[in-house]
Short mmCIF file of C-alpha atoms in Angstrom, two decimals:
data_model
loop_
_atom_site.label_atom_id
_atom_site.label_comp_id
_atom_site.label_asym_id
_atom_site.label_seq_id
_atom_site.Cartn_x
_atom_site.Cartn_y
_atom_site.Cartn_z
CA MET A 868 0.34 -4.50 -17.54
CA THR A 869 2.85 -6.85 -19.08
CA ASN A 870 6.60 -6.66 -19.49
CA SER A 871 6.96 -4.36 -22.48
CA THR A 872 8.83 -1.23 -23.35
CA LEU A 873 6.89 1.92 -22.58
CA ASN A 874 7.50 4.33 -25.47
CA PHE A 875 7.51 7.69 -23.82
CA GLU A 876 8.62 11.13 -24.99
CA PRO A 877 8.18 14.32 -22.96
CA ASP A 878 6.08 16.02 -25.62
CA ARG A 879 2.67 17.69 -25.63
CA ARG A 880 0.90 14.33 -25.35
CA HIS A 881 2.90 13.56 -22.20
CA PHE A 882 1.79 16.77 -20.50
CA LEU A 883 -1.82 16.23 -21.48
CA ALA A 884 -1.68 12.70 -20.12
CA LEU A 885 -0.56 14.00 -16.76
CA GLY A 886 -3.95 15.68 -16.35
CA MET A 887 -5.22 19.22 -16.06
CA GLY A 888 -3.62 19.73 -12.63
CA ALA A 889 -0.14 19.10 -13.98
CA ALA A 890 -0.85 21.06 -17.16
CA ALA A 891 -1.87 24.06 -15.08
CA VAL A 892 1.54 24.04 -13.39
CA LEU A 893 3.17 24.81 -16.72
CA VAL A 894 1.54 28.21 -17.09
CA LEU A 895 1.78 29.63 -13.58
CA PRO A 896 4.48 32.06 -12.41
CA GLY A 897 7.83 30.58 -11.40
CA ALA A 898 7.42 30.89 -7.63
CA VAL A 899 4.05 29.18 -7.74
CA ARG A 900 5.38 26.45 -10.03
CA ALA A 901 8.15 25.68 -7.53
CA ALA A 902 5.64 25.48 -4.66
CA ASP A 903 3.37 23.19 -6.66
CA ARG A 904 6.27 20.92 -7.56
CA ALA A 905 7.19 20.54 -3.89
CA ALA A 906 3.56 19.86 -2.99
CA ASP A 907 3.42 17.18 -5.68
CA ILE A 908 6.21 15.09 -4.11
CA ARG A 909 5.08 11.68 -2.89
CA THR A 910 8.39 9.87 -2.63
CA LEU A 911 12.16 10.50 -2.56
CA ALA A 912 15.22 8.42 -3.42
CA PHE A 913 18.91 8.77 -4.19
CA ASP A 914 20.38 7.22 -7.33
CA GLY A 915 24.04 7.60 -6.48
CA ASP A 916 24.56 11.35 -6.01
CA THR A 917 21.32 12.18 -7.85
CA LEU A 918 18.32 13.10 -5.73
CA LEU A 919 15.00 11.96 -7.20
CA ILE A 920 11.60 13.42 -6.33
CA ALA A 921 8.51 11.76 -7.73
CA GLY A 922 4.75 12.09 -7.84
CA ALA A 923 2.77 13.17 -10.88
CA THR A 924 6.18 14.04 -12.35
CA LEU A 925 9.73 12.82 -11.86
CA ARG A 926 12.55 15.29 -11.32
CA ALA A 927 16.26 14.68 -10.73
CA SER A 928 19.00 16.84 -9.23
CA PRO A 929 22.69 15.85 -9.36
CA ASP A 930 23.74 18.66 -7.02
CA ASP A 931 21.42 18.65 -3.99
CA GLY A 932 18.85 20.94 -5.58
CA GLY A 933 21.19 23.34 -7.35
CA SER A 934 19.67 22.30 -10.67
CA TRP A 935 16.77 20.09 -11.74
CA GLU A 936 15.86 18.05 -14.79
CA GLU A 937 12.38 16.70 -15.49
CA ARG A 938 12.34 13.11 -16.68
CA PRO A 939 9.46 11.20 -18.29
CA THR A 940 7.21 9.02 -16.17
CA PRO A 941 5.03 6.12 -17.35
CA ALA A 942 2.25 7.28 -14.98
CA PRO A 943 1.95 9.08 -11.63
CA ILE A 944 4.41 7.48 -9.22
CA ALA A 945 3.38 6.41 -5.71
CA SER A 946 6.71 4.88 -4.66
CA ILE A 947 10.26 4.64 -5.98
CA ALA A 948 13.33 2.55 -5.12
CA THR A 949 16.98 2.28 -6.19
CA HIS A 950 20.08 0.25 -5.31
CA PRO A 951 23.70 1.48 -5.42
CA ALA A 952 24.84 -1.74 -7.12
CA ARG A 953 22.63 -0.85 -10.11
CA PRO A 954 23.27 2.85 -10.86
CA GLY A 955 20.68 4.28 -13.20
CA ARG A 956 18.09 1.62 -12.41
CA LEU A 957 14.89 3.18 -11.08
CA LEU A 958 12.02 1.07 -9.79
CA ALA A 959 8.67 2.88 -9.79
CA GLY A 960 5.43 1.76 -8.15
CA LEU A 961 2.55 3.31 -10.05
CA ALA A 962 -0.40 4.97 -8.38
CA HIS A 963 -2.84 3.31 -10.78
CA GLY A 964 -1.21 -0.11 -10.42
CA GLY A 965 1.83 -1.92 -11.72
CA VAL A 966 5.59 -1.55 -11.52
CA ALA A 967 7.89 0.03 -14.13
CA VAL A 968 11.67 -0.18 -14.33
CA SER A 969 14.13 2.20 -15.98
CA ASN A 970 17.76 1.22 -16.55
CA ASP A 971 18.84 4.64 -17.85
CA GLY A 972 17.91 6.96 -15.01
CA GLY A 973 14.33 7.47 -16.16
CA ALA A 974 14.85 8.21 -19.87
CA THR A 975 12.90 5.07 -20.86
CA TRP A 976 10.72 2.66 -18.92
CA THR A 977 9.68 -0.99 -19.12
CA ALA A 978 6.61 -2.46 -17.44
CA ARG A 979 7.48 -5.18 -14.93
CA SER A 980 4.17 -6.43 -13.52
CA GLU A 981 3.81 -10.03 -14.71
CA GLY A 982 1.82 -11.88 -12.05
CA LEU A 983 1.57 -8.84 -9.78
CA ALA A 984 -1.81 -8.11 -8.20
CA SER A 985 -3.66 -5.05 -9.46
CA GLY A 986 -3.92 -1.94 -7.31
CA GLU A 987 -1.80 1.00 -6.20
CA VAL A 988 1.78 0.06 -5.36
CA THR A 989 2.00 1.86 -2.03
CA ALA A 990 5.60 0.89 -1.28
CA LEU A 991 8.69 -0.58 -2.93
CA ALA A 992 12.06 -1.85 -1.75
CA VAL A 993 15.09 -3.52 -3.29
CA ALA A 994 16.79 -6.20 -1.17
CA ALA A 995 19.85 -4.77 0.54
CA GLY A 996 22.01 -7.75 -0.44
CA ASN A 997 20.47 -8.57 -3.83
CA PRO A 998 19.74 -5.73 -6.29
CA ASP A 999 17.59 -8.03 -8.46
CA MET A 1000 15.17 -8.90 -5.65
CA PHE A 1001 12.23 -6.51 -5.39
CA TYR A 1002 9.44 -6.14 -2.84
CA ALA A 1003 6.13 -4.38 -3.52
CA ALA A 1004 3.15 -3.64 -1.28
CA ILE A 1005 -0.22 -3.54 -3.05
CA ARG A 1006 -3.04 -1.56 -1.44
CA GLY A 1007 -5.64 -3.92 -0.01
CA ASP A 1008 -3.65 -7.02 -0.94
CA GLY A 1009 -0.26 -7.88 0.57
CA LEU A 1010 3.50 -7.96 0.18
CA TRP A 1011 4.79 -9.28 -3.16
CA LYS A 1012 8.28 -10.43 -4.10
CA SER A 1013 10.22 -10.72 -7.35
CA GLU A 1014 13.52 -12.61 -7.53
CA ASP A 1015 14.24 -11.72 -11.18
CA ALA A 1016 14.28 -7.91 -11.23
CA GLY A 1017 10.51 -7.68 -11.69
CA ALA A 1018 10.12 -10.14 -14.58
CA THR A 1019 7.77 -12.25 -12.44
CA TRP A 1020 6.09 -11.72 -9.08
CA ALA A 1021 4.63 -13.94 -6.33
CA LEU A 1022 2.80 -13.20 -3.08
CA ALA A 1023 5.25 -13.32 -0.16
CA MET A 1024 3.21 -12.23 2.86
CA ASP A 1025 -0.19 -10.99 3.97
CA ARG A 1026 -0.46 -7.42 5.17
CA PRO A 1027 0.62 -6.87 8.80
CA TRP A 1028 -2.07 -7.27 11.46
CA LEU A 1029 -1.98 -4.26 13.76
CA ASP A 1030 -4.62 -2.98 16.19
CA GLU A 1031 -7.20 -5.65 15.24
CA ALA A 1032 -7.00 -5.15 11.46
CA GLU A 1033 -4.78 -5.71 8.44
CA ARG A 1034 -2.81 -2.58 7.57
CA ASP A 1035 -1.34 -1.53 4.25
CA PRO A 1036 2.42 -0.93 4.22
CA LEU A 1037 2.86 2.74 3.32
CA THR A 1038 6.63 2.36 3.00
CA LEU A 1039 9.16 -0.49 2.90
CA ALA A 1040 12.87 -0.80 3.64
CA SER A 1041 15.17 -3.80 3.30
CA VAL A 1042 17.64 -3.72 6.18
CA ASP A 1043 20.74 -5.91 6.37
CA LEU A 1044 21.02 -6.62 10.11
CA GLU A 1045 22.72 -9.60 11.77
CA THR A 1046 19.66 -10.07 14.01
CA GLY A 1047 17.51 -11.01 11.00
CA MET A 1048 17.02 -14.39 9.36
CA GLY A 1049 19.97 -14.60 6.99
CA GLY A 1050 20.80 -10.99 7.78
CA ILE A 1051 17.74 -9.41 6.18
CA TRP A 1052 14.70 -7.66 7.62
CA ILE A 1053 11.83 -6.08 5.71
CA TYR A 1054 10.61 -3.05 7.66
CA ALA A 1055 7.16 -1.65 6.94
CA GLY A 1056 5.61 1.64 8.00
CA THR A 1057 1.82 1.57 8.36
CA GLU A 1058 -0.94 3.90 9.53
CA LYS A 1059 -0.57 2.26 12.97
CA GLY A 1060 3.18 2.41 13.26
CA LEU A 1061 6.27 0.37 12.47
CA THR A 1062 6.55 -3.39 12.03
CA ARG A 1063 8.99 -5.80 10.38
CA VAL A 1064 9.37 -9.36 9.14
CA PRO A 1065 12.49 -11.50 8.63
CA ASP A 1066 13.17 -12.52 5.05
CA CYS A 1067 11.84 -15.99 5.86
CA PHE A 1068 8.42 -14.23 5.86
CA CYS A 1069 7.46 -16.14 9.01
CA ARG A 1070 5.51 -13.49 10.91
CA TRP A 1071 5.25 -9.72 11.16
CA GLN A 1072 6.53 -8.57 14.55
CA ASP A 1073 7.22 -5.43 16.53
CA VAL A 1074 10.73 -4.00 16.41
CA GLN A 1075 12.52 -5.49 19.41
CA PRO A 1076 16.07 -5.75 20.69
CA GLY A 1077 17.73 -9.12 20.21
CA ASN A 1078 17.59 -11.86 17.62
CA ALA A 1079 14.74 -12.51 15.19
CA MET A 1080 14.60 -16.23 15.95
CA ASP A 1081 14.40 -15.58 19.69
CA ALA A 1082 11.42 -13.30 19.13
CA LEU A 1083 9.69 -15.85 16.90
CA VAL A 1084 10.22 -18.67 19.42
CA THR A 1085 9.27 -16.83 22.60
CA GLY A 1086 6.60 -14.56 21.17
CA ASP A 1087 7.13 -12.13 24.05
CA ALA A 1088 10.48 -10.50 23.43
CA PRO A 1089 10.98 -7.10 25.09
CA PRO A 1090 9.61 -4.07 23.22
CA ALA A 1091 11.69 -1.34 21.69
CA GLU A 1092 13.22 0.91 24.35
CA ALA A 1093 12.28 4.25 22.74
CA PRO A 1094 9.90 3.48 19.86
CA LEU A 1095 8.34 5.86 17.38
CA PRO A 1096 5.21 7.68 18.63
CA ALA A 1097 2.37 5.22 19.21
CA ASN A 1098 -0.36 4.95 16.56
CA GLU A 1099 1.24 7.61 14.37
CA PRO A 1100 1.50 6.75 10.65
CA VAL A 1101 4.99 5.93 9.41
CA LEU A 1102 4.87 7.45 5.94
CA SER A 1103 8.43 6.89 4.77
CA LEU A 1104 11.46 4.80 5.78
CA ALA A 1105 15.07 4.95 4.61
CA SER A 1106 17.90 2.56 5.48
CA ALA A 1107 21.54 3.60 5.23
CA LEU A 1108 23.28 0.79 3.32
CA THR A 1109 26.72 1.91 4.52
CA THR A 1110 25.52 1.59 8.14
CA PRO A 1111 22.54 -0.80 8.12
CA SER A 1112 21.60 -0.11 11.73
CA THR A 1113 20.89 3.54 10.80
CA LEU A 1114 17.27 4.21 9.84
CA TYR A 1115 15.30 7.37 9.13
CA ALA A 1116 11.52 7.73 9.25
CA ALA A 1117 9.09 10.47 8.21
CA LEU A 1118 5.94 10.84 10.33
CA PRO A 1119 3.32 13.58 10.76
CA SER A 1120 5.39 14.69 13.77
CA GLY A 1121 8.58 15.08 11.71
CA VAL A 1122 11.75 13.17 10.89
CA TRP A 1123 13.07 10.54 13.30
CA ALA A 1124 16.32 8.56 13.30
CA SER A 1125 17.57 5.33 14.87
CA GLN A 1126 21.14 4.11 15.18
CA ASP A 1127 20.29 0.56 16.29
CA GLY A 1128 17.82 -0.81 13.77
CA GLY A 1129 14.73 0.86 15.18
CA VAL A 1130 14.93 0.02 18.89
CA ILE A 1131 15.72 3.58 20.01
CA TRP A 1132 14.51 6.59 18.00
CA SER A 1133 15.39 10.29 18.32
CA HIS A 1134 13.46 13.27 16.94
CA LYS A 1135 15.57 15.02 14.29
CA ALA A 1136 13.15 17.57 12.82
CA LYS A 1137 9.70 18.80 13.75
CA GLY A 1138 7.00 19.43 11.17
CA GLN A 1139 4.71 17.46 8.90
CA GLY A 1140 7.03 14.77 7.58
CA ARG A 1141 6.02 13.13 4.30
CA ALA A 1142 9.10 11.47 2.76
CA VAL A 1143 12.75 10.80 3.55
CA ALA A 1144 15.78 9.40 1.69
CA VAL A 1145 19.42 8.76 2.64
CA HIS A 1146 22.46 8.90 0.39
CA PRO A 1147 23.81 5.41 -0.47
CA ARG A 1148 27.39 6.24 0.58
CA ASP A 1149 26.85 8.67 3.43
CA GLU A 1150 24.41 7.93 6.26
CA ASN A 1151 24.60 11.58 7.38
CA HIS A 1152 23.39 12.91 4.00
CA VAL A 1153 19.59 12.97 4.23
CA SER A 1154 16.78 14.61 2.29
CA ALA A 1155 13.24 14.98 3.60
CA LEU A 1156 9.92 16.60 2.78
CA LEU A 1157 8.85 18.66 5.81
CA ASP A 1158 5.81 20.95 5.92
CA GLY A 1159 5.65 20.82 2.13
CA THR A 1160 9.28 21.96 1.75
CA LEU A 1161 12.11 19.81 0.46
CA LYS A 1162 15.04 19.93 2.89
CA LEU A 1163 18.57 18.61 3.09
CA SER A 1164 20.81 17.67 6.01
CA ARG A 1165 24.50 16.82 5.86
CA ASP A 1166 24.82 16.06 9.59
CA ALA A 1167 22.30 13.26 10.18
CA GLY A 1168 19.42 15.64 10.78
CA ALA A 1169 21.05 18.01 13.28
CA THR A 1170 20.55 20.95 10.87
CA TRP A 1171 18.48 21.35 7.72
CA THR A 1172 18.57 23.57 4.62
CA ALA A 1173 15.58 24.23 2.36
CA ILE A 1174 15.90 23.17 -1.31
CA THR A 1175 14.08 24.99 -4.10
CA VAL A 1176 12.43 22.66 -6.59
CA ALA A 1177 12.88 24.52 -9.86
#
């Protein structure tokens, strides 16, 4: 896939290209269609006030689920990322390989995969302090980095080594913390838990209290005080840009939150967590996929309201 405009119109050819499963959704009763759309969700993101849900299709809601609009997708989406400094820019990691970028909220797409390894893009992130710096995790390969908004890519880091094997990042988050190298950490959720690397890409390490350099020098910094459940997959991460120390995570045990960069975690919602996103201007405004239902919280996960995906 090279950097070229993807001509895409949501016509009959689009629906056929999505496959028979997606085509079947179009002819089922409304209640079933809504359930299928929720089940299809693989990833969530906020583009300003607009909530995005993506999988085989891409849907957008400007009013927390009050209304929905389907937008074209270049292919089934495995991961999606945005940055508040670039409203309308959507970065999509494609399930069949490659990255696509939209600068108009998903109306049109451009392939941005020059030099990127082939394979499913399992996770994407945009650097907290640089909206033109992208990170992508490729299944079976490693962590890739683009410094020119996806025009070119280069390998940045091998996959994290956890429990005697390399593990694919299932989710990524760029976190602007003073304890990082130059203020930036890249957090990765894997099938064996949470890990992170400073933006120097020196070494993956456990989340620990204290400074990144201290941990790299000593190699035996103290562990997190109340970490996420051991050996449980971390399927989705979200960092609150307004309060960088605030993180949310979706795990099979539910939604978890940390107020100190991942050292201490608290359980915010029980259920099968699949995806989570936080509003770019309000760290208490969170959306999550729990037990196959899209939910919204306005109080940092203390209470949740179900959202119908119409």
